[in-house]
Structure formats: C-alpha cells, structure tokens
Short mmCIF file of C-alpha atoms and ligand atoms in Angstrom, two decimals:
data_model
loop_
_atom_site.label_atom_id
_atom_site.label_comp_id
_atom_site.label_asym_id
_atom_site.label_seq_id
_atom_site.Cartn_x
_atom_site.Cartn_y
_atom_site.Cartn_z
CA MET A 1 12.93 19.85 0.50
CA ARG A 2 8.89 18.31 1.56
CA VAL A 3 6.15 20.16 1.60
CA LEU A 4 4.29 18.94 5.20
CA SER A 5 1.28 17.91 5.33
CA SER A 6 -2.00 19.14 6.28
CA VAL A 7 -3.19 14.93 6.78
CA ARG A 8 -0.42 13.15 7.79
CA TRP A 9 0.36 11.85 11.14
CA SER A 10 3.66 13.04 11.27
CA ASP A 11 3.55 16.26 10.28
CA LEU A 12 0.24 16.94 12.76
CA ARG A 13 1.01 18.35 16.10
CA PRO A 14 -1.39 16.82 18.17
CA ASP A 15 -3.91 19.41 19.33
CA ASP A 16 -4.35 19.17 15.20
CA PHE A 17 -4.14 15.64 14.53
CA LEU A 18 -6.94 15.02 17.55
CA GLU A 19 -9.00 17.88 15.77
CA ARG A 20 -8.52 15.55 12.76
CA GLN A 21 -9.39 12.19 14.10
CA ARG A 22 -12.96 14.01 16.46
CA ALA A 23 -13.78 14.85 12.55
CA CYS A 24 -13.25 11.01 11.40
CA PRO A 25 -11.94 9.49 13.49
CA ILE A 26 -10.07 7.23 10.60
CA VAL A 27 -6.47 5.51 9.13
CA TYR A 28 -5.31 5.03 5.32
CA MET A 29 -2.36 3.02 5.28
CA PRO A 30 -0.77 3.55 2.06
CA ILE A 31 2.04 0.85 1.49
CA GLY A 32 3.78 -0.21 -1.60
CA LEU A 33 7.77 -0.78 -2.19
CA CYS A 34 10.40 0.06 -4.64
CA GLU A 35 10.89 -2.46 -7.58
CA PRO A 36 11.69 -1.95 -11.61
CA HIS A 37 8.85 0.10 -13.69
CA GLY A 38 10.96 -0.39 -16.77
CA HIS A 39 14.06 2.16 -16.66
CA VAL A 40 11.38 4.68 -17.75
CA ALA A 41 9.31 5.18 -14.53
CA ALA A 42 10.15 5.62 -10.70
CA LEU A 43 11.26 2.81 -8.29
CA GLY A 44 8.92 3.39 -5.80
CA LEU A 45 5.78 3.50 -7.97
CA ASP A 46 3.67 1.65 -6.11
CA THR A 47 4.30 3.79 -2.96
CA LEU A 48 4.24 7.30 -5.15
CA LYS A 49 0.48 6.35 -6.15
CA ALA A 50 -0.37 5.20 -2.42
CA ASP A 51 1.00 8.27 -0.92
CA TYR A 52 -0.82 10.14 -3.50
CA TYR A 53 -4.67 8.36 -2.97
CA CYS A 54 -4.49 7.84 0.61
CA GLU A 55 -3.06 11.56 1.45
CA GLU A 56 -6.18 13.16 -1.64
CA ALA A 57 -8.65 10.53 -0.35
CA ALA A 58 -7.98 12.60 2.97
CA GLY A 59 -7.55 15.33 2.52
CA ARG A 60 -11.40 15.78 0.21
CA PHE A 61 -12.90 13.18 3.06
CA GLY A 62 -11.22 13.54 6.70
CA GLY A 63 -9.24 11.42 7.66
CA ILE A 64 -5.62 10.62 8.74
CA VAL A 65 -2.67 9.01 6.80
CA ALA A 66 0.15 7.15 9.01
CA PRO A 67 3.34 7.01 8.13
CA THR A 68 3.79 4.88 4.89
CA GLN A 69 4.53 1.25 4.61
CA GLY A 70 7.74 1.03 2.06
CA TYR A 71 8.43 -2.42 1.52
CA HIS A 72 5.75 -5.33 1.14
CA ILE A 73 5.71 -8.71 -0.21
CA HIS A 74 8.06 -9.70 -3.08
CA GLU A 75 10.33 -12.36 -4.01
CA CYS A 76 8.74 -15.92 -3.17
CA GLY A 77 5.80 -17.65 -5.96
CA PHE A 78 5.72 -16.01 -8.79
CA HIS A 79 7.24 -13.23 -8.21
CA LYS A 80 10.44 -15.14 -8.48
CA PRO A 81 9.74 -16.74 -11.37
CA TRP A 82 8.80 -13.06 -12.68
CA LEU A 83 11.43 -11.38 -11.28
CA ASP A 84 13.91 -13.89 -13.20
CA GLU A 85 11.85 -13.92 -16.93
CA VAL A 86 11.63 -8.75 -16.32
CA VAL A 87 15.06 -8.47 -14.99
CA GLY A 88 17.04 -11.42 -15.06
CA ASP A 89 21.15 -10.98 -13.00
CA THR A 90 20.48 -7.25 -13.91
CA ASN A 91 20.55 -5.73 -10.04
CA PRO A 92 16.04 -5.01 -9.68
CA LEU A 93 17.01 -2.44 -6.52
CA LEU A 94 14.04 -4.05 -5.07
CA ALA A 95 13.29 -3.33 -1.35
CA GLY A 96 10.88 -6.53 -0.61
CA MET A 97 10.31 -9.26 2.41
CA PRO A 98 8.45 -12.55 2.78
CA PRO A 99 4.99 -12.92 3.88
CA GLN A 100 6.26 -14.01 7.30
CA VAL A 101 8.08 -9.53 7.97
CA VAL A 102 5.70 -7.40 6.14
CA CYS A 103 2.26 -9.50 8.01
CA TYR A 104 3.40 -8.96 11.31
CA HIS A 105 4.43 -6.11 11.28
CA PHE A 106 1.08 -5.42 9.39
CA LEU A 107 -0.27 -6.45 12.63
CA TYR A 108 1.49 -4.36 15.56
CA GLN A 109 0.51 -1.32 13.05
CA LEU A 110 -3.09 -1.98 12.32
CA ARG A 111 -2.59 -2.07 16.55
CA ALA A 112 -0.94 1.03 17.19
CA TYR A 113 -3.88 2.28 15.32
CA ALA A 114 -6.37 1.22 17.95
CA ASN A 115 -4.19 2.05 20.32
CA ALA A 116 -3.86 5.74 18.84
CA GLY A 117 -8.44 5.72 19.01
CA PHE A 118 -8.99 5.53 15.06
CA HIS A 119 -12.30 3.85 14.71
CA ALA A 120 -11.79 1.96 10.78
CA VAL A 121 -9.12 1.52 8.62
CA ILE A 122 -8.52 2.11 4.70
CA VAL A 123 -4.64 0.20 3.61
CA VAL A 124 -4.04 1.40 -0.65
CA SER A 125 -2.34 -1.05 -1.68
CA GLY A 126 0.23 0.13 -4.55
CA HIS A 127 1.49 -3.29 -5.43
CA ALA A 128 -1.18 -7.01 -6.75
CA GLY A 129 -0.17 -9.18 -7.33
CA GLY A 130 -2.15 -11.59 -4.76
CA SER A 131 -0.04 -10.56 -1.71
CA GLN A 132 -3.11 -8.12 -0.44
CA LYS A 133 -4.93 -11.81 0.41
CA ASP A 134 -2.15 -12.63 2.74
CA LEU A 135 -2.63 -8.91 4.07
CA ARG A 136 -6.28 -9.30 4.69
CA ARG A 137 -6.37 -12.26 6.42
CA VAL A 138 -3.83 -10.08 8.54
CA ALA A 139 -7.03 -7.54 9.10
CA LYS A 140 -9.42 -10.27 9.08
CA ALA A 141 -7.81 -11.66 12.57
CA PHE A 142 -7.89 -7.68 13.97
CA THR A 143 -11.02 -7.09 12.70
CA LYS A 144 -12.67 -10.17 14.92
CA SER A 145 -10.63 -9.29 18.02
CA THR A 146 -11.27 -5.80 18.33
CA GLY A 147 -13.83 -4.95 16.31
CA ILE A 148 -12.14 -2.15 13.94
CA PRO A 149 -12.68 -2.55 10.44
CA VAL A 150 -9.92 -2.63 8.14
CA VAL A 151 -10.04 -3.20 4.74
CA VAL A 152 -7.25 -3.94 2.11
CA LYS A 153 -7.33 -3.09 -1.54
CA THR A 154 -4.83 -2.15 -4.13
CA ASP A 155 -5.32 0.30 -6.31
CA PRO A 156 -7.75 -1.86 -8.93
CA GLU A 157 -9.03 -3.37 -7.06
CA TRP A 158 -10.47 -0.57 -5.99
CA GLY A 159 -12.23 -0.57 -9.23
CA GLY A 160 -12.44 0.55 -12.68
CA TYR A 161 -9.71 -0.68 -13.90
CA GLU A 162 -7.47 -3.24 -14.65
CA GLY A 163 -3.67 -3.21 -13.82
CA ASP A 164 -0.62 -3.89 -14.94
CA HIS A 165 3.24 -3.89 -14.05
CA ALA A 166 4.88 -1.07 -15.69
CA GLY A 167 2.89 -0.73 -18.68
CA ALA A 168 -0.46 1.90 -19.35
CA TYR A 169 -1.90 2.31 -16.64
CA GLU A 170 0.75 1.42 -14.36
CA ILE A 171 3.02 4.40 -16.32
CA SER A 172 -0.32 7.21 -16.67
CA GLN A 173 -1.35 7.04 -12.94
CA LEU A 174 2.44 8.20 -12.36
CA GLN A 175 2.63 10.68 -15.54
CA ALA A 176 -0.55 12.09 -13.77
CA ILE A 177 1.01 12.28 -10.25
CA HIS A 178 4.84 13.19 -10.52
CA PRO A 179 5.22 13.60 -13.96
CA GLU A 180 8.76 14.74 -12.56
CA ALA A 181 9.44 11.15 -12.39
CA VAL A 182 8.80 9.52 -15.52
CA ASP A 183 10.65 9.42 -18.84
CA LEU A 184 9.07 8.25 -21.68
CA SER A 185 12.07 9.55 -24.02
CA LEU A 186 13.18 6.17 -22.45
CA LEU A 187 10.93 3.51 -23.60
CA GLU A 188 13.86 1.46 -25.63
CA ARG A 189 16.13 1.49 -22.40
CA MET A 190 18.05 -1.47 -22.49
CA ASN A 191 19.91 -3.50 -19.76
CA ASP A 192 23.44 -2.11 -19.29
CA GLU A 193 25.05 -5.59 -18.86
CA GLY A 194 22.96 -9.03 -18.03
CA SER A 195 19.73 -9.44 -19.05
CA GLY A 196 16.04 -8.33 -18.36
CA GLY A 197 15.79 -5.81 -21.18
CA ARG A 198 13.58 -2.81 -20.09
CA LEU A 199 13.95 -3.65 -17.09
CA ALA A 200 9.75 -5.22 -16.14
CA LEU A 201 9.05 -2.37 -18.27
CA GLY A 202 4.95 -3.10 -19.92
CA LEU A 203 4.12 -4.04 -24.02
CA ASP A 204 1.61 -0.93 -23.65
CA ALA A 205 3.82 1.73 -21.78
CA ALA A 206 3.77 3.56 -25.24
CA GLU A 207 0.08 4.11 -24.57
CA ALA A 208 0.53 6.38 -21.23
CA SER A 209 -1.05 9.72 -20.97
CA PRO A 210 -1.20 11.75 -17.89
CA ALA A 211 -5.00 11.90 -19.00
CA LYS A 212 -5.44 8.56 -18.92
CA GLY A 213 -3.47 8.66 -15.01
CA GLN A 214 -6.39 11.25 -14.21
CA GLN A 215 -9.34 9.50 -15.11
CA ILE A 216 -8.07 6.24 -13.64
CA ASN A 217 -6.74 8.15 -10.41
CA GLU A 218 -10.40 9.86 -9.33
CA THR A 219 -11.50 6.53 -9.97
CA ILE A 220 -9.49 4.87 -7.52
CA ILE A 221 -9.88 8.12 -5.32
CA ALA A 222 -13.48 8.87 -5.36
CA ALA A 223 -13.62 4.34 -4.60
CA ILE A 224 -12.35 5.64 -1.72
CA GLY A 225 -13.80 8.35 -0.55
CA ALA A 226 -17.47 5.92 -0.95
CA VAL A 227 -15.81 3.25 1.90
CA ALA A 228 -14.38 5.57 4.11
CA GLU A 229 -17.97 7.05 3.91
CA ASN A 230 -19.54 3.77 4.99
CA LEU A 231 -17.03 3.05 8.05
CA LYS A 232 -17.05 6.77 9.62
CA GLU A 233 -18.38 5.42 12.83
CA GLY A 234 -15.97 2.02 12.66
CA THR A 235 -15.42 0.70 16.56
CA LEU A 236 -13.09 2.90 19.01
CA ILE A 237 -11.84 0.66 21.74
CA LYS A 238 -12.60 0.23 24.93
CA GLU A 239 -8.43 -0.27 26.51
CA PRO A 240 -5.13 0.37 24.41
CA ILE A 241 -3.79 -3.74 22.93
CA ASN A 242 -0.22 -4.91 24.66
CA TYR A 243 2.05 -7.24 23.50
CA GLN A 244 1.00 -9.53 24.78
CA GLN A 245 -2.43 -10.13 22.93
CA ALA A 246 -1.18 -8.81 19.73
CA GLU A 247 0.68 -11.90 20.21
CA GLU A 248 -2.68 -13.26 21.09
CA ILE A 249 -3.75 -12.74 17.96
CA TRP A 250 -0.49 -13.32 15.18
CA SER A 251 -0.68 -17.38 16.86
CA LYS A 252 -4.22 -17.40 16.15
CA ILE A 253 -2.91 -16.44 12.30
CA LEU A 254 -0.42 -18.61 12.46
CA ALA A 255 -2.33 -21.37 13.80
CA GLN A 256 -4.44 -21.32 10.22
CA GLY A 257 -2.44 -22.80 8.78
CA GLU A 258 0.23 -22.81 5.19
CA TRP A 259 -1.80 -20.60 4.49
CA TRP A 260 0.44 -17.12 2.55
CA SER A 261 -0.94 -16.58 -0.76
CA MET A 262 3.08 -16.04 -1.86
CA GLY A 263 3.98 -19.57 -0.18
CA LEU A 264 8.19 -18.14 2.09
CA LYS A 265 9.74 -19.36 0.50
ZN1 LIG B 301 4.12 -1.41 -9.72
#
C-alpha cells in the first residue's frame, strides 16, 4: 500500500492543499515513462526518479506535487532506430506516446495548474534525449499567454552530471532512491529470445552505486530548490483559462510549423 504524502495534490485535503499553496504557490510536475533499463532495473526508472526529485523538492522548499505524468514521447525520431538497436525484437514493455499527444496533454496540465491557483510550474522530466524541447515549446507559449513561468528540465539538465541511459548514472540514481528496484546480479542477463542483448543496459552499469546515486540526486534537488526560490512570486491569473482559450494557445503552437524535435513518426 502506498503511504499518503503531505506534498501530493492527490493526497491533500482541500484546506491542507490551500495552506501549502499559500505558503509556496509552486507546482512540481514529475514526468517519466516505462521503458527498458536492462534486466537489472525497474521499467519506470525515469518516472520513479522524477517523482522522487519533485517530492523531495516540495518537502524541502515548499510547493505541491501534481499527479505524475507516466507516459512520455518515444518511438519517434532517433528513439525508433535506438529501440531497434538496443531492444530489437524483444518486447520493450514501453509506455510511450507521440509528441503531439504528450504536448497537447501537457498544455492542459499547465492550464489545470494555473486554474488551481499556482503561480509557477517546475517540470522535472526523468526522460531525456531531446523531447524536452517539445515540452519547452509548449511551456513558452503558455507563459506568453498567461504570464505564468514554467521551467522544464530533464534530470541531467539540473546540472552537475552528464546523464546516460541505464548506465552508471541512471542505475546509481535508482539504487539510491529505491534499492529494491535494482538487482545487479542480473547484469549479464541476456534476452531469452530475439535480439536486444541486455535490454538497453548501459555499458558501464556495473559501476553504479548507491553512494554515487546519492550525490547525483542531492545535486539535482539542490538545483531545483534554487530555481524554486526564484519562482516563488510568479503570476496568479485573474480568471480561469477556459477550454477555448487553451485551444487558442494550442493553435498558436501548431502555427509554429514542423517544430517537433522528434518528428511525428
Ligand atoms: Zn532512463
């Protein structure tokens, strides 16, 4: 059973929500997805770390954590040949979506935050590789229309370390957060059938350690805290944004042309 949290939108009663929001009107949005990170690690590594960073940041610096977005952009752009290479014929057990679906949904997530009275948004993406630029494009358009600042960064973009995919960086992060989600005795485990070798495991995964993960994680949380400090004022909208107004923002985004960093296919 999941333990209820004192910083989660979903877990707070209205009075407690408003009290937390009055003290710090920032909302954190964790976004990740399920994709293979070798046989050694839980599929939701990207989601689990985004949740952790947001919950820790809200707990330490104030603010509220929005419902987690557990689907992310995949199977398009360079991700497609990457999947063919590192997963091959094996089922990737993927929770991916095309960019236009994630971005459209993201715009409406931002609308929900503004209408709920938040003054600023911090988005922490556990999934990197370029699709964050699509989210930033939506964020920029939203800020232009509403004045509400939205910061979107993947975990390595918070600074200090170069990210990887299921290598010493990511496996360490998860070891420090959820040790039970990593089993390094499976490092040499190959796929039973089909191709895909070690299921997208990074070459240096054997060098992962909880201590390394702890250092990386603390650097990221401190960086989020510094941004949160600067965003506390933000902007409070005067009237709720209705669906039609959100659609107008979406039209402006689409009018920017073929900007999807991953392509649409
Ligand atoms: Zn990952």
